[in-house]
One Martini backbone bead per residue (centre of mass of N, CA, C, O) as a GRO file, in nm:
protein
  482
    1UNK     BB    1  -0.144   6.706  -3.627
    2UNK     BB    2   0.008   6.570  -3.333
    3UNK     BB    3  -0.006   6.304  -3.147
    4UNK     BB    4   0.096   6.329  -2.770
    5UNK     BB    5   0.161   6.106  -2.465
    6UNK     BB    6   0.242   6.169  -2.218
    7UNK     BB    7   0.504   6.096  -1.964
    8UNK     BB    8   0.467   6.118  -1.625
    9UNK     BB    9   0.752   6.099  -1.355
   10UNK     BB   10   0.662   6.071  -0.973
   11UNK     BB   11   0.847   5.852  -0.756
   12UNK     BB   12   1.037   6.046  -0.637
   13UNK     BB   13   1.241   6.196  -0.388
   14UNK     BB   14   1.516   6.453  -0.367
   15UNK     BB   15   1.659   6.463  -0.128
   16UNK     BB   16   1.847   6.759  -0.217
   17UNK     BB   17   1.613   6.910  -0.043
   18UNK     BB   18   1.615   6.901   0.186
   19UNK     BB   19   1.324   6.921   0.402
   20UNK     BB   20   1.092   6.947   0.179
   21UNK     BB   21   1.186   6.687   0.068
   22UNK     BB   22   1.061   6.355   0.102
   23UNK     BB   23   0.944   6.052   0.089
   24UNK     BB   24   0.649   6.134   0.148
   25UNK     BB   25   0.718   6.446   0.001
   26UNK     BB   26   0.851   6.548  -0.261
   27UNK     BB   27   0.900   6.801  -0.498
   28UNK     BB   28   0.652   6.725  -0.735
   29UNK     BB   29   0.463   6.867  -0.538
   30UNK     BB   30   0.606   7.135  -0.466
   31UNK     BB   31   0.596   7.501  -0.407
   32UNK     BB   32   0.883   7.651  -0.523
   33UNK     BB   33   0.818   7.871  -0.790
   34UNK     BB   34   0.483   7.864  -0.693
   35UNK     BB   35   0.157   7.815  -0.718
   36UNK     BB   36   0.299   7.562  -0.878
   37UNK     BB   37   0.358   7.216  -0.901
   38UNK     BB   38   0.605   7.080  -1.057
   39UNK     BB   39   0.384   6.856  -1.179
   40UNK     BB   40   0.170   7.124  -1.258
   41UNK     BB   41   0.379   7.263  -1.476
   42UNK     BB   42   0.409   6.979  -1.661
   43UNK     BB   43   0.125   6.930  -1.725
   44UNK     BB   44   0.080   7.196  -1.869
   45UNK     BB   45   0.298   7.187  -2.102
   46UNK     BB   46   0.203   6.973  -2.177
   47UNK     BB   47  -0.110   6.984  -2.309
   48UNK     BB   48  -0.296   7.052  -2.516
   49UNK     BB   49  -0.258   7.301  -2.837
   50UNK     BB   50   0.043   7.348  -3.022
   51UNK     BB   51   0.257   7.396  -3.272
   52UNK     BB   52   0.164   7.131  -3.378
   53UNK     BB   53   0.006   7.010  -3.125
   54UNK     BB   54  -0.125   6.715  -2.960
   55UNK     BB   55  -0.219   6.653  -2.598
   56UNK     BB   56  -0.328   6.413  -2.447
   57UNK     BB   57  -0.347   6.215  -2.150
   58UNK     BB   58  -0.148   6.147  -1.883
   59UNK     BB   59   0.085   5.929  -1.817
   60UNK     BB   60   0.120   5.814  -1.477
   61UNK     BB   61   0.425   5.747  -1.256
   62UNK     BB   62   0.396   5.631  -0.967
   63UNK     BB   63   0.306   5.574  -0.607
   64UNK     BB   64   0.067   5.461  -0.383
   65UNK     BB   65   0.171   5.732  -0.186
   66UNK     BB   66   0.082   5.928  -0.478
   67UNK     BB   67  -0.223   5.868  -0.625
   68UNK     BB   68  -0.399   6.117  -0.443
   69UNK     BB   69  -0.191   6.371  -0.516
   70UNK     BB   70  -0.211   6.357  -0.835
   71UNK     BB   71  -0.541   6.365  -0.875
   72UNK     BB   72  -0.547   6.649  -0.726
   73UNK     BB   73  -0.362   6.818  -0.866
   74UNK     BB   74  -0.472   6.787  -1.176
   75UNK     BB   75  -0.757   6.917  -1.082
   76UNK     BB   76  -0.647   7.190  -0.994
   77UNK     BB   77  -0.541   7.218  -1.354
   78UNK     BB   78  -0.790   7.085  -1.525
   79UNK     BB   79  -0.666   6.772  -1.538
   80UNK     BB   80  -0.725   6.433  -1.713
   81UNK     BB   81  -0.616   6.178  -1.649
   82UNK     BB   82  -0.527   5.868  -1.794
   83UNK     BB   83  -0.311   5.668  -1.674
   84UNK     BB   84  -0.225   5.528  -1.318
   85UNK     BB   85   0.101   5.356  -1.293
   86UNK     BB   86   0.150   5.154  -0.985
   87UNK     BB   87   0.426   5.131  -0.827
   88UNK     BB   88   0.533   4.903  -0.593
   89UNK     BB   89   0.864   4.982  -0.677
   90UNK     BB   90   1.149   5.114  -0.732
   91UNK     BB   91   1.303   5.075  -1.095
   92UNK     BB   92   1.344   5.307  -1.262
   93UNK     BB   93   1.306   5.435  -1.549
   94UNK     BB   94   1.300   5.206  -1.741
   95UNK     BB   95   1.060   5.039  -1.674
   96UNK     BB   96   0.835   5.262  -1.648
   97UNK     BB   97   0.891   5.352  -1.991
   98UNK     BB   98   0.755   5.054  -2.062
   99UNK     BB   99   0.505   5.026  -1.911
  100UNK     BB  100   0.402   5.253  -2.084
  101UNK     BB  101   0.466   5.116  -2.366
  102UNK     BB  102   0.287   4.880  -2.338
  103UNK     BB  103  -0.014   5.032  -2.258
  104UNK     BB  104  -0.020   5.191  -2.563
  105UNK     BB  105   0.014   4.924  -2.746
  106UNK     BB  106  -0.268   4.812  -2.708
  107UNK     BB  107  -0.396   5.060  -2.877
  108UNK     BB  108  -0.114   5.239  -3.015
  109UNK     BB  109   0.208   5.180  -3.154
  110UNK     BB  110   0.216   5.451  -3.294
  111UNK     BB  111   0.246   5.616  -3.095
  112UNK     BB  112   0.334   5.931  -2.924
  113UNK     BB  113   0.600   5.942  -2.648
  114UNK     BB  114   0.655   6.148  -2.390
  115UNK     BB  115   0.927   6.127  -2.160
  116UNK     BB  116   0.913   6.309  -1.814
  117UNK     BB  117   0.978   6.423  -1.576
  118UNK     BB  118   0.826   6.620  -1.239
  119UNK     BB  119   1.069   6.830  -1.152
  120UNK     BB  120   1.103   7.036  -1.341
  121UNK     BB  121   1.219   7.375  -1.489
  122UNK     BB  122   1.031   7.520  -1.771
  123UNK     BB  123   0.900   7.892  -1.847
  124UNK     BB  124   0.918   7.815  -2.181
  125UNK     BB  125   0.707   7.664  -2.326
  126UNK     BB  126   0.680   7.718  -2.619
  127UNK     BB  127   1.030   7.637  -2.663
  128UNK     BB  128   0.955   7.348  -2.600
  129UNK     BB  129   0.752   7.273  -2.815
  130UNK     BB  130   0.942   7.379  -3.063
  131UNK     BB  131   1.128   7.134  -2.985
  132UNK     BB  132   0.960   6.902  -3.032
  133UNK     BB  133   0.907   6.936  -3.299
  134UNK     BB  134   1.183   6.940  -3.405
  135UNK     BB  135   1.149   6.576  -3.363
  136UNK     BB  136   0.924   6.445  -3.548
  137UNK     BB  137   1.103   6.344  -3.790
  138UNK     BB  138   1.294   6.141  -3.646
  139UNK     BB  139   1.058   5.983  -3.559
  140UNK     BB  140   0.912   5.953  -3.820
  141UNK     BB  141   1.234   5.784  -3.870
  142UNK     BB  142   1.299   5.597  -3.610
  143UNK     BB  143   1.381   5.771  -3.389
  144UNK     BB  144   1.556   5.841  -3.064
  145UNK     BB  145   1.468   6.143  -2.864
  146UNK     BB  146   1.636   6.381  -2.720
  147UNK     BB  147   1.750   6.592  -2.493
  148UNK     BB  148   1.935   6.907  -2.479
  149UNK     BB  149   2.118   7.174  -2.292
  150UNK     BB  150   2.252   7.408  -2.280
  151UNK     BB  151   2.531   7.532  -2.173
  152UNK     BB  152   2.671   7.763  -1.911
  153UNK     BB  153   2.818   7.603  -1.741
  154UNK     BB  154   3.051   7.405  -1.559
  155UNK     BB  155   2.873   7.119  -1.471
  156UNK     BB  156   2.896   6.825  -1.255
  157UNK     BB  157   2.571   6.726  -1.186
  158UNK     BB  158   2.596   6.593  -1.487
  159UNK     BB  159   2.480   6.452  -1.800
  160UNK     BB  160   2.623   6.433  -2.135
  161UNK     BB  161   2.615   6.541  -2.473
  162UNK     BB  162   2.740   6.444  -2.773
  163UNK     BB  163   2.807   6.551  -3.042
  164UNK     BB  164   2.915   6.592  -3.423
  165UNK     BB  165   2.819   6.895  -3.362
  166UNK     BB  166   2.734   7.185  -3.362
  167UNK     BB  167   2.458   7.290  -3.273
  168UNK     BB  168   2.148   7.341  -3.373
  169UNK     BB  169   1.773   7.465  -3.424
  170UNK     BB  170   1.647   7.337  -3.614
  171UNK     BB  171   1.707   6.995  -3.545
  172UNK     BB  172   1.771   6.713  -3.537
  173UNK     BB  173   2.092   6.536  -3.406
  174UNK     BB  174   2.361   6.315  -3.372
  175UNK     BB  175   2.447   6.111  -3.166
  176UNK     BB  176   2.778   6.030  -3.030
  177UNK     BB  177   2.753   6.041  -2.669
  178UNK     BB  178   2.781   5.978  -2.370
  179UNK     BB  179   2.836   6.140  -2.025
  180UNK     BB  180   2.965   6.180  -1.761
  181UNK     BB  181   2.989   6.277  -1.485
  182UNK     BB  182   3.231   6.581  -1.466
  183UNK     BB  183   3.438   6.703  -1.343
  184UNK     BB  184   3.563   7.019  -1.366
  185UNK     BB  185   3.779   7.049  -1.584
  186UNK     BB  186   3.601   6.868  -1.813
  187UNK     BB  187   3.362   7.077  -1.808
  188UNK     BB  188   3.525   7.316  -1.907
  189UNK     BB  189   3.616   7.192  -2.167
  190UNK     BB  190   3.324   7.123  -2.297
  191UNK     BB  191   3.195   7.430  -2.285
  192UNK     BB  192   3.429   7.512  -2.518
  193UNK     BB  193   3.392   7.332  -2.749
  194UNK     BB  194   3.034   7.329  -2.770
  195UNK     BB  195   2.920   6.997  -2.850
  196UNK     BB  196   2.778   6.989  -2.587
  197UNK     BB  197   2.540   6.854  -2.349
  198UNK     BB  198   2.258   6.849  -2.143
  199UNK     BB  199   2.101   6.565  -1.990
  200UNK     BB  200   1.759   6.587  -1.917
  201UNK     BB  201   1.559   6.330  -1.956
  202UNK     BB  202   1.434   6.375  -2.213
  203UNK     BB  203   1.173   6.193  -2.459
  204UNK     BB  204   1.146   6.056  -2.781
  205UNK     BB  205   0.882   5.837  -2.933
  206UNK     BB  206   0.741   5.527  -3.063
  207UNK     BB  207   0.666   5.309  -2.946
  208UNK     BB  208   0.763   5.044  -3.155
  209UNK     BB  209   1.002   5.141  -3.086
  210UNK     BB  210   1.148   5.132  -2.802
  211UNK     BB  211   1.050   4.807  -2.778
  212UNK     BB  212   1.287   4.745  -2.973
  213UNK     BB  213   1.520   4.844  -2.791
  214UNK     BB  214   1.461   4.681  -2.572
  215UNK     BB  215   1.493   4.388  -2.716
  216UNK     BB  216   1.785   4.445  -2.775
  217UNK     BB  217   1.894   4.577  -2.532
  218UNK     BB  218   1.654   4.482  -2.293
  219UNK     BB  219   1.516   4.180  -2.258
  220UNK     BB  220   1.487   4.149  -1.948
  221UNK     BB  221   1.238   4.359  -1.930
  222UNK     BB  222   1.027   4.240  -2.072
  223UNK     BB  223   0.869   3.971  -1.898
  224UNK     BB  224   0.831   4.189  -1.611
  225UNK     BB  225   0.691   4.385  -1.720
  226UNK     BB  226   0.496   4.297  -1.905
  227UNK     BB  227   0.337   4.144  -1.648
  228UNK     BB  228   0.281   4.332  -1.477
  229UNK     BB  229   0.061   4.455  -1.665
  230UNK     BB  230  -0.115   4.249  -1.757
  231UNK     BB  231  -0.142   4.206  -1.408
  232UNK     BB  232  -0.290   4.405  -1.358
  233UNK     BB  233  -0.503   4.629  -1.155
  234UNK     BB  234  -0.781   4.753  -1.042
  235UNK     BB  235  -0.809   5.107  -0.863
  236UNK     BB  236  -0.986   5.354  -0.872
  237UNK     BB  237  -0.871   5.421  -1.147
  238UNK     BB  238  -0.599   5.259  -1.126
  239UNK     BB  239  -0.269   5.090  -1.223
  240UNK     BB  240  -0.165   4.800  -1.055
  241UNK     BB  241   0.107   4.644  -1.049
  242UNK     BB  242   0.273   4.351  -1.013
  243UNK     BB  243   0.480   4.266  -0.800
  244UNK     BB  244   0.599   4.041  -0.844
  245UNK     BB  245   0.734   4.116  -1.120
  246UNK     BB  246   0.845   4.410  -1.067
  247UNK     BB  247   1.099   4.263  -0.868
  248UNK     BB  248   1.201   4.154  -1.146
  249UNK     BB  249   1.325   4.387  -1.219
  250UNK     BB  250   1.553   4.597  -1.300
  251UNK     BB  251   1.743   4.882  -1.149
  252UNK     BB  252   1.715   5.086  -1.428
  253UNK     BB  253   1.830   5.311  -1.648
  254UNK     BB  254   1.764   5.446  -1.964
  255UNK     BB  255   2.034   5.497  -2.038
  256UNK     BB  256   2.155   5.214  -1.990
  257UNK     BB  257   1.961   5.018  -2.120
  258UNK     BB  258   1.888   5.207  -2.405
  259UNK     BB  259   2.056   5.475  -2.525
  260UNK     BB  260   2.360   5.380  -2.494
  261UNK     BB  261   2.290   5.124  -2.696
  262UNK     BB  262   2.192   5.270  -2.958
  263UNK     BB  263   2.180   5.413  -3.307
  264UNK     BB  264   1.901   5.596  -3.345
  265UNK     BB  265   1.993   5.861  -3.226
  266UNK     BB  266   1.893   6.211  -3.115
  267UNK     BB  267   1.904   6.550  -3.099
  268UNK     BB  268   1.770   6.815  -2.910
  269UNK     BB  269   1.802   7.150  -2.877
  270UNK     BB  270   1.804   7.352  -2.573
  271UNK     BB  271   1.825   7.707  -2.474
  272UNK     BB  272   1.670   7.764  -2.308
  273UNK     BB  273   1.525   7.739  -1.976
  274UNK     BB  274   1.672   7.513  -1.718
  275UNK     BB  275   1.590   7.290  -1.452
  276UNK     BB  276   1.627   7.041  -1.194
  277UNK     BB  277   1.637   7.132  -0.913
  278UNK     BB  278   1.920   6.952  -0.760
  279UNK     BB  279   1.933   7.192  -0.559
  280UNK     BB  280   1.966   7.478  -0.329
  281UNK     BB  281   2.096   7.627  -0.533
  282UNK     BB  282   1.904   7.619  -0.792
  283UNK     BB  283   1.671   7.769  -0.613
  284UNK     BB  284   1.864   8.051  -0.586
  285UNK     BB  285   1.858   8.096  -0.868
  286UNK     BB  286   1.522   8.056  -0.971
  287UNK     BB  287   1.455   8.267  -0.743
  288UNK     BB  288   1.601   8.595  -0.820
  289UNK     BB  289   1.827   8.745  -0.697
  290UNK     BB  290   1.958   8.982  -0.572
  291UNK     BB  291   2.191   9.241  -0.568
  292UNK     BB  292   2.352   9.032  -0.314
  293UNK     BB  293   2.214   8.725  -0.358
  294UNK     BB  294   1.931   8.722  -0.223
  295UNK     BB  295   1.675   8.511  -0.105
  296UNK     BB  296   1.321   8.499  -0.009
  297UNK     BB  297   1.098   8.242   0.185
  298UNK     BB  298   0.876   8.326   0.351
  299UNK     BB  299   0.953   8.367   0.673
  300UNK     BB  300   1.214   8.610   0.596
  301UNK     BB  301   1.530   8.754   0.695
  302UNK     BB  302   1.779   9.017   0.634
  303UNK     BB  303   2.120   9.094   0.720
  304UNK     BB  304   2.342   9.163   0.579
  305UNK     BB  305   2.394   8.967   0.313
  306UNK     BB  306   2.483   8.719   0.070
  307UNK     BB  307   2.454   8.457  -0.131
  308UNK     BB  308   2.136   8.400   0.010
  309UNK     BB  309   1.912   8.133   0.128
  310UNK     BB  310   1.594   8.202   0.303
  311UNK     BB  311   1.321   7.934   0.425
  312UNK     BB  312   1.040   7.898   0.501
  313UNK     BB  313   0.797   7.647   0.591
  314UNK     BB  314   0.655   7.836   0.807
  315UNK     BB  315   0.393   8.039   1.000
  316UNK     BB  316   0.607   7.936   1.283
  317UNK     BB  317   0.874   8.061   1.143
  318UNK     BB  318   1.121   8.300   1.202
  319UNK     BB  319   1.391   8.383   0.930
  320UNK     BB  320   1.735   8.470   0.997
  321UNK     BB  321   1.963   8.700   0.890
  322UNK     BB  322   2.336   8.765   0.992
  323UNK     BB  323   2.625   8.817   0.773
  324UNK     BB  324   2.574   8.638   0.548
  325UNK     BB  325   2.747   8.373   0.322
  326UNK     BB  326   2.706   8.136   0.155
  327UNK     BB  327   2.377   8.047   0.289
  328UNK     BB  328   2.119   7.757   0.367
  329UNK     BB  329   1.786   7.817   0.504
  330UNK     BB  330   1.597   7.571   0.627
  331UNK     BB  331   1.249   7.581   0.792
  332UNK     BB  332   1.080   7.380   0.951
  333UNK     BB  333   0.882   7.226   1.199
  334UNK     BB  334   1.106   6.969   1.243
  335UNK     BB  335   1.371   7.130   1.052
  336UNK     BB  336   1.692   7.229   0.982
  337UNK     BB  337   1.880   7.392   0.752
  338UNK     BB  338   2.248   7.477   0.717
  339UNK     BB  339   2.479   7.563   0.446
  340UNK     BB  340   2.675   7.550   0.248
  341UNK     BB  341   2.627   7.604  -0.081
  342UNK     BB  342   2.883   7.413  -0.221
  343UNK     BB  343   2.672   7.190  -0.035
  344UNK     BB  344   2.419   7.092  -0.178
  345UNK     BB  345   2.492   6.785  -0.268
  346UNK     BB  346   2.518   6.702   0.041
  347UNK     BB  347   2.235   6.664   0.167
  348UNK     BB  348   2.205   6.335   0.134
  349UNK     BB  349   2.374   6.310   0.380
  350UNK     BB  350   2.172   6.387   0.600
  351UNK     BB  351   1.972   6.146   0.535
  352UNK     BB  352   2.162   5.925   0.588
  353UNK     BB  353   2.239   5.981   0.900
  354UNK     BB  354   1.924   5.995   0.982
  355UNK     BB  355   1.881   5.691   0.943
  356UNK     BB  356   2.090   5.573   1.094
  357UNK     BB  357   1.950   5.716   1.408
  358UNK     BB  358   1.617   5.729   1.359
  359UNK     BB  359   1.475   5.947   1.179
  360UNK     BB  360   1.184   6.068   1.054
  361UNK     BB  361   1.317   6.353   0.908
  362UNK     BB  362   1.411   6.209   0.660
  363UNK     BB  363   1.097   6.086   0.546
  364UNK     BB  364   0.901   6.272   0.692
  365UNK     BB  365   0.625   6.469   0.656
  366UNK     BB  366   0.452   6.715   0.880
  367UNK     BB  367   0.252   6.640   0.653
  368UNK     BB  368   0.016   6.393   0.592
  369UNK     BB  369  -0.097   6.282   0.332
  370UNK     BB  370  -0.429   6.217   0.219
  371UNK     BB  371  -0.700   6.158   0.037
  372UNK     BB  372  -0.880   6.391   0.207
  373UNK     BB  373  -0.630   6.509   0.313
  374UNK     BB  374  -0.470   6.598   0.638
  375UNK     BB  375  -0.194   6.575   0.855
  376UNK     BB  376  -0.064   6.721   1.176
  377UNK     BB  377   0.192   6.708   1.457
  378UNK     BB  378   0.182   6.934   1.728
  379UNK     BB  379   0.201   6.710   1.965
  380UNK     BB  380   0.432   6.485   2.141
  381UNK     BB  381   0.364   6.205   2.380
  382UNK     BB  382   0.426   5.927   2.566
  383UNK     BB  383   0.043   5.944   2.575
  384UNK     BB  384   0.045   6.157   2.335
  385UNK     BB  385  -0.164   6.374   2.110
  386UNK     BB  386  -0.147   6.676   1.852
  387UNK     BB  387  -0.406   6.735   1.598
  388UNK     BB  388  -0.446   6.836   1.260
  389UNK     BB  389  -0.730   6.832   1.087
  390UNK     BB  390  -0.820   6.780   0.742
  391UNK     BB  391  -1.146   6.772   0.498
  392UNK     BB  392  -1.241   6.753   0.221
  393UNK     BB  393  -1.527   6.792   0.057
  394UNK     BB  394  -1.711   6.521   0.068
  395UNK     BB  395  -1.483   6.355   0.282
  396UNK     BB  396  -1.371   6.059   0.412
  397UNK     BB  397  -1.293   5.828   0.656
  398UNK     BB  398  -1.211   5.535   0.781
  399UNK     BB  399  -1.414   5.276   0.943
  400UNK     BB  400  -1.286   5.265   1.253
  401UNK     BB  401  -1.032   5.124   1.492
  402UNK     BB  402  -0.865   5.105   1.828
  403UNK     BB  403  -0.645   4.962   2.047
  404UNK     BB  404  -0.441   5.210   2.208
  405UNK     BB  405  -0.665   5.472   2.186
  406UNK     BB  406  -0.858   5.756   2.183
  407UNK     BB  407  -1.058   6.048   2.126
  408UNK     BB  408  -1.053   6.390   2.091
  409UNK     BB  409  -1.294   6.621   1.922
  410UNK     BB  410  -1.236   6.944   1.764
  411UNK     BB  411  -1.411   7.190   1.597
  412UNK     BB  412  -1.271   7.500   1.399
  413UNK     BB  413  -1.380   7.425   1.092
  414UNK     BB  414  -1.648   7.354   1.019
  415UNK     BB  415  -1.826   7.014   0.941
  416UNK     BB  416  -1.917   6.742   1.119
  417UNK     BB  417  -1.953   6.381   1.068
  418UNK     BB  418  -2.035   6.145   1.343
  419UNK     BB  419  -1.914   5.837   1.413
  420UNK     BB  420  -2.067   5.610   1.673
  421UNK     BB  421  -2.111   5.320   1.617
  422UNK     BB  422  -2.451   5.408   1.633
  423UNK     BB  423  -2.359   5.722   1.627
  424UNK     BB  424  -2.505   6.000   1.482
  425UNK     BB  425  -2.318   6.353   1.418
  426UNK     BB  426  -2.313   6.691   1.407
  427UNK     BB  427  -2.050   6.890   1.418
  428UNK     BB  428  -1.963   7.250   1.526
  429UNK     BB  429  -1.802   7.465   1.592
  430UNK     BB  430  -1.656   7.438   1.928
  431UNK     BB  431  -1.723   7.129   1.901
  432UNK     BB  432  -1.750   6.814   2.062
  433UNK     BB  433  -1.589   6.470   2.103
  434UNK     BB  434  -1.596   6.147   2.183
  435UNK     BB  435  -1.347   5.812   2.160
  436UNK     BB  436  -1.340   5.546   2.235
  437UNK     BB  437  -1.211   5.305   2.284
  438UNK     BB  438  -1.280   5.049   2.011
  439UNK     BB  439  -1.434   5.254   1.847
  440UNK     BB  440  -1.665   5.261   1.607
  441UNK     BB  441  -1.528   5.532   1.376
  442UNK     BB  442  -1.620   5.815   1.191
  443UNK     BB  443  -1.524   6.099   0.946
  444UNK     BB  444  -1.665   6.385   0.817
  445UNK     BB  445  -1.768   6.603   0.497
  446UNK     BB  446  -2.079   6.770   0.424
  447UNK     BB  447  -1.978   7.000   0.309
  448UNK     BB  448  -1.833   7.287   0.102
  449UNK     BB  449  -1.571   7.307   0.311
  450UNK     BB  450  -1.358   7.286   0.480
  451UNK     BB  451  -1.268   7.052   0.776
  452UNK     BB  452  -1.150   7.164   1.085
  453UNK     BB  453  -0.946   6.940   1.376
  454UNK     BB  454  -0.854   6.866   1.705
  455UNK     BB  455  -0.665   6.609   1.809
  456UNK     BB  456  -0.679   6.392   2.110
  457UNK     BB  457  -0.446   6.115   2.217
  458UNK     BB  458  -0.501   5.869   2.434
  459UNK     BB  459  -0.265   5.629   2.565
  460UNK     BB  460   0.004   5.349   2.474
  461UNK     BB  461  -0.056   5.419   2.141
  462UNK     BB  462   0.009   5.677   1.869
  463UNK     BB  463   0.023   5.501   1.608
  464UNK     BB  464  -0.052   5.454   1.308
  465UNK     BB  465  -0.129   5.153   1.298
  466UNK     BB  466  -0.378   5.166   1.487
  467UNK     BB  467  -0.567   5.035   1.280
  468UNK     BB  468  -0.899   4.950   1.182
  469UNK     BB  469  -1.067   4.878   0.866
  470UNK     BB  470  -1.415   4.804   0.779
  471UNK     BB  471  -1.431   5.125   0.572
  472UNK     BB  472  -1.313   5.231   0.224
  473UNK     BB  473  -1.344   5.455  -0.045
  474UNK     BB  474  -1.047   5.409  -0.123
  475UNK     BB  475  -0.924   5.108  -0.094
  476UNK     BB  476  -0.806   5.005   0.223
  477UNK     BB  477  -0.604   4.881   0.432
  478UNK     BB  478  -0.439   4.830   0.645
  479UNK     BB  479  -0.283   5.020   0.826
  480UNK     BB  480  -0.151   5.334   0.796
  481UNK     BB  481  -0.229   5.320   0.473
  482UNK     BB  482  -0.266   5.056   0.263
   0.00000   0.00000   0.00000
């Protein structure tokens, strides 16, 4: 039985898929093709004993604003997660991989770590899983191990890796060389060549094989990143890494740093389905046209439609499509996207105009996701705000006042305990609260079911900054996040 510990990157943004990723609520963790966040069908995929597999418990790369949506999501499907850590900002695959190789390396340098995105879609578990087993010989012979994806179509926004020889199922084989993503021509050549393949970004190694390639070829990444570590912080059981040291590492993908530039690299070809679901044609694609091309999620309706994708992300928003060809329309609560199928690749340019005219919908998703619950902003106006909050049980808010707004609370489900100045009360369905400006006030959940209630914030100014916290479960600081 081979030991192998997940090490899987969460800390992506996805803008080619907006307006459902954004900035603030990334794509691998929502449920775009099932009951399961692509986050947490990566960590079961990763997971348990099987085909001579046994796989420890995952250590996860995020940022700090996605915490604890990691350890609630892996909570959701009874995996308890290994080190949790915490980039202070994104410096790209490189530094992450690199971060995990040297945290497992304090432990057993000899430890075997697959590093995998986890917002891929990879449907055929048991074939992965007999993929990575067919890597295990080339590890233990200490090659650096790669997954190819055998190409179905001529495909240009992908990265190929080149064999020496057309791939095979049996095991792992010498990869030629990396190849950038090519044109339509360049593509559809290589398809028929036959040995070619897929770049997954998904690897497979030792700990100390790995730290090796890097001291060889990214010798500049060892001494910043090597110090985040060290000097990481402990953070209600996640692993804050330094600040300071990890802003000088270097912002460069895995493939740059040190794939494209060892020698004793492997690929191991992988015939199964997979997508990385880099775009809403692929999420049309994975999700099942019908016998006309048209796929429909959530209230979404067709009229003579072909080849289009038409998805509701709200229960108070019926999308219709009528007469439509090659058209993606995705529709949430704050904006809406309609695009021709064949500019998936392009809808990140829509992400950079909305930034550039300060646009929040560029970058926030309109449920605000925090370690207790979520909130979502139902009106907004010059001098008020009308907010839905949920707070899972068990779960409080911190303990905190606002300078510049009051608040009156409605519970319409379950029960909360609130805490104005030195009174404390329990507020059940129907009850409501009044919130003076400046008062210091904690809502809780102290029932066994979800707690929802609406707010109603007036004052002069009604912005999440505006909040001073006294005392808080979670360890933030002040400010919007902490």
């Amino acid at each position: 039985m081979t030991d192998i510990t997940p090490v899987l990157l969460a800390g992506g943004s996805g803008t080619r898929l907006w307006p459902l990723s954004r900035k603030s609520y990334p794509k691998q963790f929502s449920r775009l093709l099932g009951e399961e966040s692509l986050f947490q069908a990566s960590a079961l995929r990763l997971a348990g004993k099987e085909e001579g597999l046994s796989f420890a418990k995952p250590v996860v790369l995020t940022n700090s604003d996605f915490r604890f949506i990691v350890t609630e999501q892996l909570a959701e499907v009874g995996i308890d997660p290994g080190a949790v850590l915490i980039e202070p900002e994104g410096r790209n695959t490189a530094p992450a991989a690199l971060a995990a190789a040297l945290h497992l390396a304090a432990e057993d340098p000899e430890r075997i770590m697959l590093v995998a995105p986890s917002d891929h879609h990879i449907p055929d578990t048991d074939a992965f899983r007999a993929a990575i087993a067919r890597g295990i010989a080339a590890v233990e012979a200490g090659k650096l191990v790669t997954f190819g994806i055998t190409p179905t179509w001529a495909e240009t926004g992908y990265g190929y890796l080149e064999l020496e020889g057309p791939p095979e199922d049996g095991a792992a084989q010498p990869l030629a060389r990396f190849v950038e993503k090519p044109d339509a021509e360049r593509a559809a050549e290589m398809l028929s060549a036959g040995n070619y393949l897929w770049n997954a970004g998904i690897f497979l190694f030792r700990v100390r094989d790995i730290l090796a390639a890097f001291e060889a070829h990214a010798p500049g990444l060892m001494e910043p990143v090597g110090t985040a570590v060290t000097e990481a912080a402990t953070d209600l059981g996640f692993l804050r890494l330094d600040p300071a040291a990890w802003a000088n590492a270097e912002d460069i993908s895995i493939d740059y740093a040190v794939m494209e530039k060892a020698d004793n690299l492997s690929v191991v070809p992988f015939s199964a389905h997979w997508s990385d679901l880099g775009g809403w044609d692929a999420v049309w694609r994975e999700s099942g046209p019908d016998g006309r091309g048209v796929t429909l999620s959530g209230d979404a309706t067709a009229i003579d439609c072909d080849d289009t994708l038409l998805r509701s992300e709200s229960d108070r928003l019926e999308v219709v499509g009528i007469g439509l060809k090659n058209i993606m329309a995705v529709a949430m609560n704050d904006a809406v996207l309609v695009a021709d199928m064949s500019r998936a690749q392009d809808v990140k340019k829509a992400v950079t105009a909305l930034k550039e005219k300060g646009s929040s919908q560029a970058t926030h998703f309109p449920k605000d996701h925090r370690p207790w619950g979520y909130f979502e902003s139902l009106v907004v106006g010059p001098r008020f705000q009308v907010k839905r909050i949920m707070v899972h049980p068990g779960a409080s808010l911190s303990l905190q006042s606002h300078f510049h707004r009051s608040e009156h609370w409605i519970v319409v489900e379950g029960t909360a305990k609130v805490t104005v100045d030195e009174e404390v009360t329990l507020v059940t369905e129907n009850q409501s609260v009044y919130i003076p400006l400046g008062a210091v006030h904690r809502m809780e959940n102290p029932g066994k079911v979800p707690m929802v209630l609406i707010e109603v914030q007036t004052g002069a100014y009604v912005g999440e900054d505006d909040i001073v916290r006294y005392q808080d479960v979670y360890s933030r600081g002040q400010g919007e996040r902490g």
